[in-house]
Coordinates of C-alpha atoms in Angstrom, one line a residue:
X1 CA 0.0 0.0 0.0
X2 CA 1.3 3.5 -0.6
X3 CA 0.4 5.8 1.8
X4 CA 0.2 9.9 1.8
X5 CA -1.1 12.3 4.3
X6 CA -3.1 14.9 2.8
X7 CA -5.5 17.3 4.1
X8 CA -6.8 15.3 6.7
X9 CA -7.0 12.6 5.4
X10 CA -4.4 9.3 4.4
X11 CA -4.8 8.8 0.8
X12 CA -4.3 4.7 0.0
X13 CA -3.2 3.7 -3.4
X14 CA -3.0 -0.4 -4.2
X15 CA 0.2 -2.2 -5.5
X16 CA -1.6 -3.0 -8.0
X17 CA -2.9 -0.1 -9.1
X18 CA 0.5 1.5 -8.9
X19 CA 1.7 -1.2 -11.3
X20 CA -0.9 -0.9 -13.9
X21 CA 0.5 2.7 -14.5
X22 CA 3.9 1.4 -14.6
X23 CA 2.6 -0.6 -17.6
X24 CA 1.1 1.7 -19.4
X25 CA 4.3 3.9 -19.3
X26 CA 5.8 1.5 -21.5
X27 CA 3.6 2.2 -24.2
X28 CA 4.7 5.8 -23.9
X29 CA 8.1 5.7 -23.8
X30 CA 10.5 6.6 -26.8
X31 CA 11.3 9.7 -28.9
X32 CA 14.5 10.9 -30.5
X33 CA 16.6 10.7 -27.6
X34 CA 15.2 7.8 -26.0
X35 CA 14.5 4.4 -27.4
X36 CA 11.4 2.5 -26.9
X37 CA 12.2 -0.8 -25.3
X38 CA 11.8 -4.2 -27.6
X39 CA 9.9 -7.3 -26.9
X40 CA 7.3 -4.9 -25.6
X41 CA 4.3 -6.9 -24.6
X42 CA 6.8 -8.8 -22.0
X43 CA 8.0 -6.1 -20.9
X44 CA 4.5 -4.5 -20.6
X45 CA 3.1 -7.4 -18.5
X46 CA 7.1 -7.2 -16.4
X47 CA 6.5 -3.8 -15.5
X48 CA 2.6 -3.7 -14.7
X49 CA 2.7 -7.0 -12.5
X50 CA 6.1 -6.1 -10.8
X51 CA 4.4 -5.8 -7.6
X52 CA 1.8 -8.7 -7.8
X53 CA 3.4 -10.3 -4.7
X54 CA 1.3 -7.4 -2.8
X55 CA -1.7 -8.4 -4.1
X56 CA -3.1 -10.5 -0.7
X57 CA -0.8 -7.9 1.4
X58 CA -3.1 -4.5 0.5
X59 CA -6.1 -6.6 0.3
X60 CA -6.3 -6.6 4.5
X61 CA -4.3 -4.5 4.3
X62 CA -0.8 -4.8 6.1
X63 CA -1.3 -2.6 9.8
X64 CA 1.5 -0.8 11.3
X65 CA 0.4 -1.3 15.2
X66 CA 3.1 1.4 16.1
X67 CA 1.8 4.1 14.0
X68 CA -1.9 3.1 14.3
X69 CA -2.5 3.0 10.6
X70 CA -2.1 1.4 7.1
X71 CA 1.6 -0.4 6.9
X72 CA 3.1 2.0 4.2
X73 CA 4.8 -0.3 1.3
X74 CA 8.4 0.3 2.7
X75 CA 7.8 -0.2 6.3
X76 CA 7.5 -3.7 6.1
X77 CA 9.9 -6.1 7.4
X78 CA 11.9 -7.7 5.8
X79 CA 11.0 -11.2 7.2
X80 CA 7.3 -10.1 5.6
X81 CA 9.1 -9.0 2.4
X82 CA 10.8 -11.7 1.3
X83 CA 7.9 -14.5 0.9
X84 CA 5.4 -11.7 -0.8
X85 CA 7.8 -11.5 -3.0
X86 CA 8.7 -14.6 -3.5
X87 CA 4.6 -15.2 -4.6
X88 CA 4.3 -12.7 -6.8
X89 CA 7.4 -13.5 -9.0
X90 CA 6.7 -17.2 -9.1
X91 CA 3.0 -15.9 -10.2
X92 CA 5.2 -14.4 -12.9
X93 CA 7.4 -16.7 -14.3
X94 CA 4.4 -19.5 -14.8
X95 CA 2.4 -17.2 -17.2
X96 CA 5.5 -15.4 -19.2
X97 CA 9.1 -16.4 -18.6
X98 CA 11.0 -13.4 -19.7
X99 CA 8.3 -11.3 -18.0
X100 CA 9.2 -13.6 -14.6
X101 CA 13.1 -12.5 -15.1
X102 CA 12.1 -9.3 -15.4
X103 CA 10.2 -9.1 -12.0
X104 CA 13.0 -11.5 -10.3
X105 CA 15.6 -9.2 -11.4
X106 CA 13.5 -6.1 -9.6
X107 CA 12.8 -7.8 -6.7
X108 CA 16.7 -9.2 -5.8
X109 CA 17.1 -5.4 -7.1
X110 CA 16.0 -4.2 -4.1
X111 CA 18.3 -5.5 -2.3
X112 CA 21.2 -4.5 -4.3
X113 CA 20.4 -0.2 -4.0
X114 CA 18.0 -1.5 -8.0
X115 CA 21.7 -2.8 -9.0
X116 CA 23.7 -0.1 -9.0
X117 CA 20.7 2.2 -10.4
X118 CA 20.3 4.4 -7.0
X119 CA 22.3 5.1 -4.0
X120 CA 21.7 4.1 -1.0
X121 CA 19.3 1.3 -0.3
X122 CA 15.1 1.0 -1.7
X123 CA 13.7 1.5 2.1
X124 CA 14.3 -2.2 3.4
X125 CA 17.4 -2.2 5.3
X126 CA 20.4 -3.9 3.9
X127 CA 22.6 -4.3 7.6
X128 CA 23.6 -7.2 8.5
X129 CA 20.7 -8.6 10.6
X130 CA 19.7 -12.7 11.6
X131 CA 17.3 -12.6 8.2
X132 CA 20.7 -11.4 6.5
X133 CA 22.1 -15.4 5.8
X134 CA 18.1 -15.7 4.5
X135 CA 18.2 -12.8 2.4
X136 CA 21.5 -13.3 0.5
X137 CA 20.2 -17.4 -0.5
X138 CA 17.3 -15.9 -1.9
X139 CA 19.4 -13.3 -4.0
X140 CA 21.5 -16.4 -4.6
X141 CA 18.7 -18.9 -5.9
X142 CA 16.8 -16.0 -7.7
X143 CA 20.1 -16.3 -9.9
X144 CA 20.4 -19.2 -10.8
X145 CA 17.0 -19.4 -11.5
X146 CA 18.1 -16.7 -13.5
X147 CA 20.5 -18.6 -16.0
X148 CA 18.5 -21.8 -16.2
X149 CA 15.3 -19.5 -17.8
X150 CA 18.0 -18.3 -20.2
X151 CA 18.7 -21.3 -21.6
X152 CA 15.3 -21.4 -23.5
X153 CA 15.0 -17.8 -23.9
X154 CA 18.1 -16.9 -25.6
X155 CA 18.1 -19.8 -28.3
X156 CA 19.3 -19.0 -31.2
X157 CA 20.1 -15.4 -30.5
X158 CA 23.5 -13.5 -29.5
X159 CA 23.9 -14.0 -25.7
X160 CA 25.9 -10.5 -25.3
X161 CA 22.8 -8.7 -27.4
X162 CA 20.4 -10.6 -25.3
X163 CA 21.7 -10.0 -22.2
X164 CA 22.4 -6.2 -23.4
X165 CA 18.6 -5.2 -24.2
X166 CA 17.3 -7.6 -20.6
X167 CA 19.6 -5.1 -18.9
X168 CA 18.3 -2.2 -21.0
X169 CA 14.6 -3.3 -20.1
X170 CA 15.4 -4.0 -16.0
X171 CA 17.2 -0.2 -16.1
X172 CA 13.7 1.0 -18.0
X173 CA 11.2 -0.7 -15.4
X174 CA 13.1 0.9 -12.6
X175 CA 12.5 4.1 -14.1
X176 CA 8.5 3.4 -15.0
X177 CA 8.2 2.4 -11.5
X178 CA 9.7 5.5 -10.0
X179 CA 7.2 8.1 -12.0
X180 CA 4.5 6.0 -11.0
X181 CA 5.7 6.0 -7.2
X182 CA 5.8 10.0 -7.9
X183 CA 2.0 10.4 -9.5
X184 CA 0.9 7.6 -6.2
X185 CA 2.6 9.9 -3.4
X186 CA 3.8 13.1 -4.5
X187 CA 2.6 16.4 -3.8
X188 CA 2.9 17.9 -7.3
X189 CA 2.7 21.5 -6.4
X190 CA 5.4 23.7 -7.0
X191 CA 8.0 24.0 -4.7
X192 CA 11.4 25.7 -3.8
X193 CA 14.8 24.1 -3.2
X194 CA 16.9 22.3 -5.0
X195 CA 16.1 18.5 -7.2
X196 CA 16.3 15.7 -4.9
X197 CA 16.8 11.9 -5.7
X198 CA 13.2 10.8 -5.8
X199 CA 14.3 7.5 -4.6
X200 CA 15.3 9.3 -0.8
X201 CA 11.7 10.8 -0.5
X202 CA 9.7 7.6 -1.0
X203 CA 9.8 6.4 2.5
X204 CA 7.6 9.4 4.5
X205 CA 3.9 9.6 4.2
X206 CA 4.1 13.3 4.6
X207 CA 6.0 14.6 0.8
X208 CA 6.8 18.0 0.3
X209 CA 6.4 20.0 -2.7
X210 CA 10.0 20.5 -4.9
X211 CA 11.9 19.2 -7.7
X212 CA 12.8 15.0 -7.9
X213 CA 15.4 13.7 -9.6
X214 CA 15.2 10.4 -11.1
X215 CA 18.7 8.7 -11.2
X216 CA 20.7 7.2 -14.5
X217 CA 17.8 6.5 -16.7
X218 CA 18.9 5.1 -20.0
X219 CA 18.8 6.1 -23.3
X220 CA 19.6 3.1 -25.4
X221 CA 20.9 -0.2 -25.0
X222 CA 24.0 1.0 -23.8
X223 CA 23.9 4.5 -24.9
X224 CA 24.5 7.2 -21.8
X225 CA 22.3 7.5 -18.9
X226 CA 20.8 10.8 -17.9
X227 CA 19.6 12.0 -14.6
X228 CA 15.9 13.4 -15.5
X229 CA 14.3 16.5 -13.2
X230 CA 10.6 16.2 -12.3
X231 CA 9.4 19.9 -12.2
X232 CA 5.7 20.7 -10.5
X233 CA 5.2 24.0 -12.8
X234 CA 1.6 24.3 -11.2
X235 CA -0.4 22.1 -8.9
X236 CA -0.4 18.5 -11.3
X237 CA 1.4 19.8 -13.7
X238 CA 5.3 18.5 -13.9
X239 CA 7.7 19.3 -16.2
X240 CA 10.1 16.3 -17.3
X241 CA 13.9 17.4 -18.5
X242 CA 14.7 15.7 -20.7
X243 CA 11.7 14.4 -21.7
X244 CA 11.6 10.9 -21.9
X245 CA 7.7 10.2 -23.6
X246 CA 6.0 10.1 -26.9
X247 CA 4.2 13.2 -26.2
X248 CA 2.7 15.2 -23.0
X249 CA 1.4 12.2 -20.7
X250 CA -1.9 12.4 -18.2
X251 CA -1.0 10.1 -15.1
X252 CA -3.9 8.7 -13.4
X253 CA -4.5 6.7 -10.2
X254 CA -7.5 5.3 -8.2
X255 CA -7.2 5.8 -4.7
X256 CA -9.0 5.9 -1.2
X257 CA -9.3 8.1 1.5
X258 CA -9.8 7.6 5.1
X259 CA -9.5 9.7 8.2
X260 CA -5.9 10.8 9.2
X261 CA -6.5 9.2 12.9
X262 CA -5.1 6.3 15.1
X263 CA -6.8 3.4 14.1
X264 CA -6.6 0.7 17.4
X265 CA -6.3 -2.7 15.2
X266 CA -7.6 -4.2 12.0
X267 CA -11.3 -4.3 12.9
X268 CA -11.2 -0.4 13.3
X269 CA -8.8 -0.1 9.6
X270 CA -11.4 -2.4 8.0
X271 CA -14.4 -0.3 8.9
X272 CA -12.5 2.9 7.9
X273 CA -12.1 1.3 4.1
X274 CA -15.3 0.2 4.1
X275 CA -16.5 3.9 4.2
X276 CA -13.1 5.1 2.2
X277 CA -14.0 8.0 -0.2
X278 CA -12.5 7.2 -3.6
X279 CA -10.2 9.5 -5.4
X280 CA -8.5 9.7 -8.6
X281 CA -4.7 11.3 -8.3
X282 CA -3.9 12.9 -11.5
X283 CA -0.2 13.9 -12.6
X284 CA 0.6 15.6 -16.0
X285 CA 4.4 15.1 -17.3
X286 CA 4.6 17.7 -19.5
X287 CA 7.5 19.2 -21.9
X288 CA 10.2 21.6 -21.5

């Protein structure tokens, strides 16, 4: 679930629905200076089911006893982390294999700082902790598992191009899946200060208007990466530099509203969504 307080109110946006705007960035993306990714139906499915794992998760949803209110998506532990996403890429890989190397690749990703994309880690704490050993073996198997769905994806193909335009789509679905994070939990009006790594500003429920950078997007299949500056110009309204898209896009999101209040367990949470205003969030990446 990602979580935002606004007004009084925290706004709720599903996994799911968060992914399903992922996807349909992919059917946006490529101009001049950036090239639309290949094999794009996979990749499509990849990017819009890259967090199906949170499917059963937001459909309670996950409670954070502490705070008295909705589990936000990276305050879970990582002892609950690992299995939901174990489940959703398994889901994955038994309807689309290169889609299912895809998701794998994003989930051990986030454990590895989205390999090399951002710095610093994606919320769930990389220290050394007694889940660490447990943690590494599933990096480890996800791997392997890795190679072995190679061997009857790459065929009769070039292994180095292969390999080369997977990395190319991994680097692209990181990127998806940050501006949909930013149209699920920003607060798109405009703001002073200088750009900040979008990445750093996902973990609070309370975002603050200003510039977001996101990190080393790609170009090409290994062409030069660019960092590119989200903008708010007026409230919904972002400008993207350099722009990445086919043309101006219109970002939109169902979500739910319930009281900002402490909630005292489950019961309570699950009457609150049961009279949860919808909402639609609506983000437009515009030109220079």
């Amino acid at each position: 679930m990602l979580i935002t307080r606004r007004g009084g109110d925290l706004v709720l946006v599903d996994q799911n629905e968060h992914g399903r705007l992922a996807g349909d960035l992919t059917l946006r993306w490529g101009n001049s200076g950036f090239d639309a990714p290949t094999r794009r139906d996979q990749v499509r499915i990849g990017t819009a089911r890259h967090d199906d794992g949170w499917l059963e998760a937001d459909a309670e949803p996950l409670f954070n006893a502490e705070a008295q209110r909705p589990l936000h998506f990276l305050e879970i532990p990582l002892e609950d982390h690992l299995p939901l996403y174990q489940r959703g890429v398994d889901r994955i890989y038994q309807e689309d294999a290169y889609a299912g190397l895809l998701v794998s690749m994003h989930w051990t990703g986030l454990y590895r700082n989205r390999w090399g994309m951002q710095d610093g880690g994606v919320g769930i704490d990389p220290a050394a902790t007694p889940l660490d050993e447990i943690r590494e073996k599933h990096v480890a198997e996800e791997e392997q598992r890795w190679a072995e769905t190679k061997k009857s994806l790459v065929k009769d193909s070039v292994r180095s191009d292969f390999e080369a335009r997977l990395w190319y789509h991994y680097d692209l679905l990181q990127v998806w899946d940050l501006f949909s994070l930013y149209a699920s939990l920003a607060d798109t009006s405009p703001g002073d200060g200088p750009a900040v790594p979008l990445a750093s500003t996902l973990r609070s429920i309370d975002q603050r208007p200003g510039p977001r950078v996101i990190q080393l997007a790609p170009s090409r299949i290994g062409g030069p990466r660019t960092d590119l500056t989200l903008t708010p110009v007026k409230p919904g309204v972002v400008v993207v530099d350099p722009f990445p898209f086919d043309g101006e896009v219109v970002a939109t999101l169902s979500a739910r509203a319930i009281p900002d209040r402490a909630y005292t367990g489950q019961d309570d949470l699950a009457a609150a969504l049961g009279a949860a205003e919808e909402r639609t969030l609506e983000c437009r990446f515009a030109k220079p």
